[in-house]
mmCIF file of C-alpha atoms in Angstrom:
data_model
loop_
_atom_site.group_PDB
_atom_site.id
_atom_site.type_symbol
_atom_site.label_atom_id
_atom_site.label_comp_id
_atom_site.label_asym_id
_atom_site.label_seq_id
_atom_site.Cartn_x
_atom_site.Cartn_y
_atom_site.Cartn_z
ATOM 1 C CA MET A 215 -0.316 0.130 0.364
ATOM 2 C CA LEU A 216 1.202 3.427 -1.211
ATOM 3 C CA ALA A 217 1.912 6.110 1.825
ATOM 4 C CA PRO A 218 -0.500 8.650 0.617
ATOM 5 C CA VAL A 219 -3.147 5.932 0.293
ATOM 6 C CA ARG A 220 -2.296 4.090 3.671
ATOM 7 C CA GLN A 221 -2.303 7.279 5.391
ATOM 8 C CA ALA A 222 -5.350 8.631 4.354
ATOM 9 C CA ARG A 223 -6.406 5.325 5.820
ATOM 10 C CA ILE A 224 -5.764 6.626 9.220
ATOM 11 C CA LEU A 225 -6.971 10.181 8.425
ATOM 12 C CA ASP A 226 -10.253 8.165 7.964
ATOM 13 C CA GLU A 227 -10.203 5.829 10.922
ATOM 14 C CA VAL A 228 -9.038 9.080 13.028
ATOM 15 C CA ARG A 229 -12.617 11.127 11.993
ATOM 16 C CA ARG A 230 -14.483 8.169 12.660
ATOM 17 C CA SER A 231 -13.277 7.297 15.594
ATOM 18 C CA GLY A 232 -11.768 10.432 17.411
ATOM 19 C CA GLY A 233 -8.476 8.683 18.073
ATOM 20 C CA VAL A 234 -6.816 5.815 17.124
ATOM 21 C CA ARG A 235 -4.388 3.434 18.944
ATOM 22 C CA VAL A 236 -0.850 2.575 16.987
ATOM 23 C CA ALA A 237 -1.329 -1.263 17.798
ATOM 24 C CA ASP A 238 -4.796 -1.171 15.850
ATOM 25 C CA LEU A 239 -3.510 0.764 12.618
ATOM 26 C CA THR A 240 -0.935 -2.210 12.357
ATOM 27 C CA THR A 241 -3.368 -4.973 12.042
ATOM 28 C CA LEU A 242 -5.416 -2.524 9.788
ATOM 29 C CA LEU A 243 -3.110 -1.993 7.233
ATOM 30 C CA GLY A 244 -1.073 -4.843 7.570
ATOM 31 C CA VAL A 245 2.115 -2.856 8.238
ATOM 32 C CA SER A 246 4.624 -2.990 10.353
ATOM 33 C CA ASP A 247 5.081 -0.265 13.817
ATOM 34 C CA MET A 248 7.763 1.709 13.177
ATOM 35 C CA THR A 249 5.576 2.674 9.507
ATOM 36 C CA VAL A 250 2.659 3.942 11.138
ATOM 37 C CA ARG A 251 5.066 5.502 13.779
ATOM 38 C CA ARG A 252 6.161 7.125 10.525
ATOM 39 C CA ASP A 253 3.067 7.775 9.533
ATOM 40 C CA LEU A 254 1.307 9.814 12.247
ATOM 41 C CA GLU A 255 4.368 11.787 12.745
ATOM 42 C CA ILE A 256 3.831 13.001 9.337
ATOM 43 C CA LEU A 257 0.762 13.843 8.906
ATOM 44 C CA ASP A 258 0.746 15.349 13.246
ATOM 45 C CA ARG A 259 3.657 17.481 11.197
ATOM 46 C CA LYS A 260 0.961 18.667 8.974
ATOM 47 C CA GLY A 261 -1.388 19.536 11.192
ATOM 48 C CA LEU A 262 -3.643 16.835 10.533
ATOM 49 C CA LEU A 263 -4.207 14.957 13.552
ATOM 50 C CA ALA A 264 -1.886 14.777 16.924
ATOM 51 C CA LYS A 265 0.033 12.663 17.833
ATOM 52 C CA VAL A 266 -0.289 11.272 21.479
ATOM 53 C CA HIS A 267 1.941 8.115 23.001
ATOM 54 C CA GLY A 268 0.904 5.243 21.605
ATOM 55 C CA GLY A 269 -2.077 6.602 19.399
ATOM 56 C CA ALA A 270 -3.567 9.860 17.802
ATOM 57 C CA THR A 271 -6.567 12.308 17.961
ATOM 58 C CA ALA A 272 -8.537 14.470 16.225
ATOM 59 C CA VAL A 273 -7.891 18.224 15.595
ATOM 60 C CA GLU A 274 -10.124 20.484 15.672
ATOM 61 C CA THR A 275 -10.380 22.609 12.191
ATOM 62 C CA ALA A 276 -10.221 26.354 12.704
ATOM 63 C CA SER A 277 -12.072 28.518 10.091
ATOM 64 C CA ALA A 278 -8.979 30.823 9.677
ATOM 65 C CA ILE A 279 -6.450 27.799 9.160
ATOM 66 C CA GLU A 280 -5.995 27.161 5.641
ATOM 67 C CA PRO A 281 -4.181 23.413 5.068
ATOM 68 C CA ASP A 282 -1.705 23.448 2.231
ATOM 69 C CA PHE A 283 -2.093 21.694 -1.061
ATOM 70 C CA GLU A 284 0.567 19.140 -0.141
ATOM 71 C CA ALA A 285 -1.166 17.698 3.366
ATOM 72 C CA LYS A 286 -4.502 18.342 1.681
ATOM 73 C CA SER A 287 -4.029 15.741 -1.470
ATOM 74 C CA VAL A 288 -3.672 12.269 0.573
ATOM 75 C CA ARG A 289 -7.210 12.580 1.751
ATOM 76 C CA GLU A 290 -10.044 10.765 0.116
ATOM 77 C CA LEU A 291 -8.200 9.681 -2.551
ATOM 78 C CA PRO A 292 -10.722 7.379 -4.047
ATOM 79 C CA GLU A 293 -13.634 9.524 -3.545
ATOM 80 C CA LYS A 294 -11.419 12.690 -5.299
ATOM 81 C CA GLU A 295 -11.457 10.102 -8.374
ATOM 82 C CA ALA A 296 -14.622 9.432 -8.716
ATOM 83 C CA ILE A 297 -15.885 13.022 -8.564
ATOM 84 C CA ALA A 298 -13.970 14.035 -10.793
ATOM 85 C CA GLU A 299 -13.624 11.531 -13.241
ATOM 86 C CA ARG A 300 -17.847 12.374 -13.471
ATOM 87 C CA ALA A 301 -17.272 15.873 -13.609
ATOM 88 C CA ALA A 302 -14.830 15.715 -16.982
ATOM 89 C CA THR A 303 -17.915 14.784 -18.437
ATOM 90 C CA LEU A 304 -19.692 17.354 -17.983
ATOM 91 C CA VAL A 305 -17.125 19.510 -20.259
ATOM 92 C CA ARG A 306 -17.989 19.258 -23.609
ATOM 93 C CA PRO A 307 -15.810 20.614 -26.112
ATOM 94 C CA GLY A 308 -15.785 23.852 -27.835
ATOM 95 C CA MET A 309 -16.479 24.912 -23.583
ATOM 96 C CA ALA A 310 -14.411 27.711 -21.931
ATOM 97 C CA ILE A 311 -14.273 27.080 -18.322
ATOM 98 C CA ALA A 312 -12.397 27.882 -15.470
ATOM 99 C CA ILE A 313 -11.366 25.627 -12.136
ATOM 100 C CA THR A 314 -10.787 26.358 -9.234
ATOM 101 C CA ALA A 315 -7.578 25.521 -6.925
ATOM 102 C CA GLY A 316 -7.816 22.525 -4.709
ATOM 103 C CA THR A 317 -6.882 19.087 -5.191
ATOM 104 C CA THR A 318 -9.858 17.543 -6.193
ATOM 105 C CA THR A 319 -10.395 20.092 -9.121
ATOM 106 C CA TRP A 320 -6.645 19.112 -10.004
ATOM 107 C CA THR A 321 -7.474 15.669 -9.974
ATOM 108 C CA LEU A 322 -10.156 16.985 -12.567
ATOM 109 C CA ALA A 323 -7.591 18.167 -14.864
ATOM 110 C CA ARG A 324 -6.338 15.337 -15.856
ATOM 111 C CA HIS A 325 -9.230 13.631 -16.949
ATOM 112 C CA LEU A 326 -9.417 16.501 -19.425
ATOM 113 C CA ALA A 327 -7.492 15.053 -21.855
ATOM 114 C CA GLY A 328 -9.893 13.729 -24.022
ATOM 115 C CA VAL A 329 -11.754 16.954 -24.496
ATOM 116 C CA ALA A 330 -11.058 18.705 -27.872
ATOM 117 C CA ASP A 331 -11.169 22.431 -28.869
ATOM 118 C CA LEU A 332 -11.216 23.734 -24.737
ATOM 119 C CA THR A 333 -10.678 26.786 -22.980
ATOM 120 C CA VAL A 334 -9.859 26.169 -19.509
ATOM 121 C CA VAL A 335 -9.282 29.809 -17.218
ATOM 122 C CA THR A 336 -8.076 28.765 -14.142
ATOM 123 C CA ASN A 337 -5.664 30.213 -11.021
ATOM 124 C CA SER A 338 -4.458 27.395 -9.686
ATOM 125 C CA LEU A 339 -0.479 26.902 -10.712
ATOM 126 C CA LYS A 340 -0.853 22.824 -10.042
ATOM 127 C CA VAL A 341 -3.892 23.006 -12.520
ATOM 128 C CA ALA A 342 -1.994 24.630 -14.831
ATOM 129 C CA GLU A 343 1.414 22.040 -14.887
ATOM 130 C CA VAL A 344 -1.656 19.582 -15.816
ATOM 131 C CA LEU A 345 -2.842 20.932 -18.369
ATOM 132 C CA ASN A 346 0.119 23.115 -19.965
ATOM 133 C CA HIS A 347 1.761 19.437 -19.728
ATOM 134 C CA GLN A 348 -0.968 17.828 -22.360
ATOM 135 C CA GLN A 349 1.283 20.025 -25.128
ATOM 136 C CA ARG A 350 -1.840 19.682 -26.805
ATOM 137 C CA PRO A 351 -3.225 22.471 -29.576
ATOM 138 C CA ASP A 352 -6.599 22.701 -29.209
ATOM 139 C CA LEU A 353 -6.052 23.607 -25.264
ATOM 140 C CA THR A 354 -5.943 27.092 -24.035
ATOM 141 C CA VAL A 355 -4.511 27.369 -20.912
ATOM 142 C CA VAL A 356 -5.473 31.261 -18.718
ATOM 143 C CA LEU A 357 -4.049 31.218 -15.768
ATOM 144 C CA THR A 358 -5.400 34.176 -14.008
ATOM 145 C CA GLY A 359 -1.590 35.315 -11.816
ATOM 146 C CA GLY A 360 -1.882 36.874 -8.498
ATOM 147 C CA LEU A 361 -0.605 36.250 -4.710
ATOM 148 C CA ARG A 362 0.054 32.446 -4.240
ATOM 149 C CA THR A 363 -2.000 30.729 -1.259
ATOM 150 C CA PRO A 364 -0.843 27.244 0.832
ATOM 151 C CA SER A 365 -3.243 25.536 -1.745
ATOM 152 C CA ASP A 366 -1.248 27.057 -4.670
ATOM 153 C CA GLY A 367 -4.185 28.978 -6.142
ATOM 154 C CA LEU A 368 -3.655 32.649 -6.830
ATOM 155 C CA VAL A 369 -6.017 35.157 -5.243
ATOM 156 C CA GLY A 370 -6.160 39.248 -5.073
ATOM 157 C CA PRO A 371 -6.833 42.053 -7.068
ATOM 158 C CA ILE A 372 -5.060 40.859 -10.168
ATOM 159 C CA ALA A 373 -6.277 37.533 -9.992
ATOM 160 C CA VAL A 374 -9.913 39.605 -9.449
ATOM 161 C CA GLN A 375 -9.681 42.123 -12.225
ATOM 162 C CA ALA A 376 -8.231 39.405 -14.695
ATOM 163 C CA ILE A 377 -11.442 37.605 -13.825
ATOM 164 C CA ARG A 378 -13.846 39.652 -14.401
ATOM 165 C CA SER A 379 -12.810 40.520 -17.903
ATOM 166 C CA LEU A 380 -14.086 36.934 -19.161
ATOM 167 C CA ARG A 381 -17.004 34.741 -19.222
ATOM 168 C CA VAL A 382 -17.299 31.034 -18.926
ATOM 169 C CA ASP A 383 -19.473 28.775 -19.650
ATOM 170 C CA MET A 384 -18.967 26.769 -16.311
ATOM 171 C CA VAL A 385 -16.545 27.200 -13.195
ATOM 172 C CA ILE A 386 -15.818 23.792 -11.787
ATOM 173 C CA MET A 387 -15.207 24.302 -7.944
ATOM 174 C CA GLY A 388 -13.125 23.372 -4.727
ATOM 175 C CA VAL A 389 -14.301 24.419 -1.542
ATOM 176 C CA HIS A 390 -13.109 24.160 1.779
ATOM 177 C CA GLY A 391 -16.489 23.277 3.221
ATOM 178 C CA ILE A 392 -19.900 23.240 2.436
ATOM 179 C CA ASP A 393 -22.531 24.112 5.124
ATOM 180 C CA GLU A 394 -26.368 23.952 5.245
ATOM 181 C CA HIS A 395 -26.551 27.708 6.538
ATOM 182 C CA ALA A 396 -22.888 29.069 5.784
ATOM 183 C CA GLY A 397 -22.826 27.426 2.249
ATOM 184 C CA LEU A 398 -19.252 27.246 0.751
ATOM 185 C CA SER A 399 -16.372 28.964 2.385
ATOM 186 C CA THR A 400 -12.818 28.788 2.599
ATOM 187 C CA PRO A 401 -10.834 30.298 5.201
ATOM 188 C CA ASN A 402 -8.651 32.288 2.683
ATOM 189 C CA LEU A 403 -10.544 35.933 2.599
ATOM 190 C CA MET A 404 -8.619 36.568 -0.663
ATOM 191 C CA GLU A 405 -9.862 33.003 -1.936
ATOM 192 C CA ALA A 406 -13.823 33.866 -1.556
ATOM 193 C CA GLU A 407 -13.568 37.034 -3.354
ATOM 194 C CA THR A 408 -11.656 35.224 -6.228
ATOM 195 C CA ASN A 409 -13.914 32.622 -5.977
ATOM 196 C CA ARG A 410 -16.757 34.897 -6.080
ATOM 197 C CA ALA A 411 -15.825 36.851 -9.439
ATOM 198 C CA LEU A 412 -15.631 33.121 -10.916
ATOM 199 C CA VAL A 413 -18.645 32.229 -9.590
ATOM 200 C CA GLU A 414 -20.417 35.452 -11.587
ATOM 201 C CA SER A 415 -17.933 35.411 -14.654
ATOM 202 C CA SER A 416 -19.882 31.782 -15.468
ATOM 203 C CA ARG A 417 -23.181 29.881 -16.605
ATOM 204 C CA ARG A 418 -23.207 27.447 -14.395
ATOM 205 C CA LEU A 419 -21.069 26.563 -11.289
ATOM 206 C CA VAL A 420 -20.769 23.336 -10.288
ATOM 207 C CA VAL A 421 -18.543 22.253 -7.018
ATOM 208 C CA VAL A 422 -17.053 19.156 -6.957
ATOM 209 C CA ALA A 423 -16.450 18.465 -3.347
ATOM 210 C CA ASP A 424 -16.119 15.091 -1.296
ATOM 211 C CA HIS A 425 -18.032 14.058 2.025
ATOM 212 C CA THR A 426 -15.699 15.441 4.632
ATOM 213 C CA LYS A 427 -16.417 18.995 3.479
ATOM 214 C CA TRP A 428 -20.578 18.515 4.741
ATOM 215 C CA GLY A 429 -20.332 21.051 8.078
ATOM 216 C CA VAL A 430 -17.077 22.246 7.713
ATOM 217 C CA VAL A 431 -17.521 26.345 7.957
ATOM 218 C CA GLY A 432 -14.630 28.232 6.903
ATOM 219 C CA LEU A 433 -14.234 32.020 7.463
ATOM 220 C CA ALA A 434 -15.295 33.642 4.085
ATOM 221 C CA GLN A 435 -18.747 32.696 2.256
ATOM 222 C CA ILE A 436 -18.350 32.269 -1.447
ATOM 223 C CA ALA A 437 -21.650 31.385 -1.843
ATOM 224 C CA PRO A 438 -24.890 30.013 -0.807
ATOM 225 C CA LEU A 439 -26.219 26.607 -1.839
ATOM 226 C CA ARG A 440 -28.915 28.165 -4.265
ATOM 227 C CA ALA A 441 -26.385 29.256 -6.071
ATOM 228 C CA VAL A 442 -25.331 26.077 -7.124
ATOM 229 C CA SER A 443 -26.062 24.159 -10.351
ATOM 230 C CA THR A 444 -24.603 20.985 -9.951
ATOM 231 C CA LEU A 445 -22.618 19.433 -6.912
ATOM 232 C CA ILE A 446 -20.587 16.039 -7.100
ATOM 233 C CA THR A 447 -20.106 14.140 -4.099
ATOM 234 C CA ASP A 448 -19.726 10.754 -3.118
ATOM 235 C CA ASP A 449 -22.019 7.786 -1.061
ATOM 236 C CA ARG A 450 -20.381 8.222 2.149
ATOM 237 C CA LEU A 451 -22.210 11.949 2.761
ATOM 238 C CA ASP A 452 -24.716 11.956 5.576
ATOM 239 C CA PRO A 453 -28.277 11.350 4.183
ATOM 240 C CA HIS A 454 -29.286 14.593 6.310
ATOM 241 C CA ALA A 455 -26.995 15.982 4.421
ATOM 242 C CA ALA A 456 -27.893 15.258 1.163
ATOM 243 C CA ALA A 457 -31.443 15.674 1.347
ATOM 244 C CA VAL A 458 -30.215 20.037 2.931
ATOM 245 C CA LEU A 459 -28.967 19.637 -0.787
ATOM 246 C CA ALA A 460 -31.338 18.318 -2.829
ATOM 247 C CA ASP A 461 -33.752 20.956 -1.447
ATOM 248 C CA GLN A 462 -30.923 23.579 -2.101
ATOM 249 C CA VAL A 463 -28.858 22.811 -5.092
ATOM 250 C CA GLY A 464 -29.813 22.362 -9.006
ATOM 251 C CA GLU A 465 -28.849 18.928 -8.813
ATOM 252 C CA VAL A 466 -26.850 16.603 -6.576
ATOM 253 C CA ILE A 467 -25.416 13.810 -8.266
ATOM 254 C CA ILE A 468 -23.597 10.906 -5.716
ATOM 255 C CA ILE A 469 -21.315 8.692 -6.801
ATOM 256 C CA PRO A 470 -20.304 5.318 -5.506
ATOM 257 C CA THR A 471 -17.620 4.276 -4.331
ATOM 258 C CA SER A 472 -18.530 0.594 -4.664
ATOM 259 C CA ASP A 473 -20.145 -1.137 -7.630
ATOM 260 C CA GLU A 474 -23.209 0.521 -7.866
ATOM 261 C CA THR A 475 -25.111 3.106 -10.266
ATOM 262 C CA SER A 476 -24.499 6.221 -8.741
ATOM 263 C CA PHE A 477 -27.525 8.947 -9.271
ATOM 264 C CA SER A 478 -28.368 12.298 -9.578
ATOM 265 C CA SER A 479 -31.356 14.149 -7.841
ATOM 266 C CA GLY A 480 -32.560 17.876 -8.964
ATOM 267 C CA ASP A 481 -35.194 20.665 -8.758
ATOM 268 C CA HIS A 482 -37.876 18.249 -10.237
ATOM 269 C CA ASP A 483 -37.572 14.623 -9.928
ATOM 270 C CA ASP A 484 -36.145 12.312 -7.709
ATOM 271 C CA ARG A 485 -33.075 10.319 -7.585
ATOM 272 C CA LYS A 486 -31.997 9.004 -11.295
ATOM 273 C CA SER A 487 -29.779 6.358 -12.372
ATOM 274 C CA ASP A 488 -27.579 8.001 -14.044
ATOM 275 C CA ALA A 489 -25.076 5.549 -15.350
#
């Protein structure tokens, strides 16, 4: 098992139970005591858990603290991959789209290789790097410029000015948190302003977010839930959260992490097959 996958499993266990023991993790992961302790050290340094004698405990996430890209990149890897793959099917040849910074949107960028005649506006250095690596003559990448965030996003007045001069068919947005009352939010004030500009420049807002983003509230709101045209998440989402989203979001697409068929729900119809 690769280290990022192993560390993601550890974080899942910590979030589920509030704490884990080294002995239990060695059995769960099938690795040595030393390997588990090394993983806990890494995750503790990133602020994702608190290492204690014999194991680790969960840490509270402050509303104004923004994890860096590396820290977020080890979380919910299967969910992010499935969500990103589904989101890519919404992008049609000839579109102009915007993609925000984040690890799910970074994963999405890899799935856009087969979409012809594409223009992508992004404030993400990581997304731009993936797209430029494809070296396609029919792909135009517009990088906004601006101040760099811990998530390798470009934000601030320069980014906002560039975005407001453009109009795109769709913005695909990753978020720090989603909440019934707070809507979409981020710990970074300038990122919130930049993302609001992206929403205003687009005809359609698509949010890609795994189940762990529900109930998380950052310092600054980006948009209310009713501004979201489509939200793509995974089937580990809390049932209450799914009901709230179905009521307030235009369309909710829930992707299974098992072999089951996914479904979507909208304002005017019940859950239906998305296969």
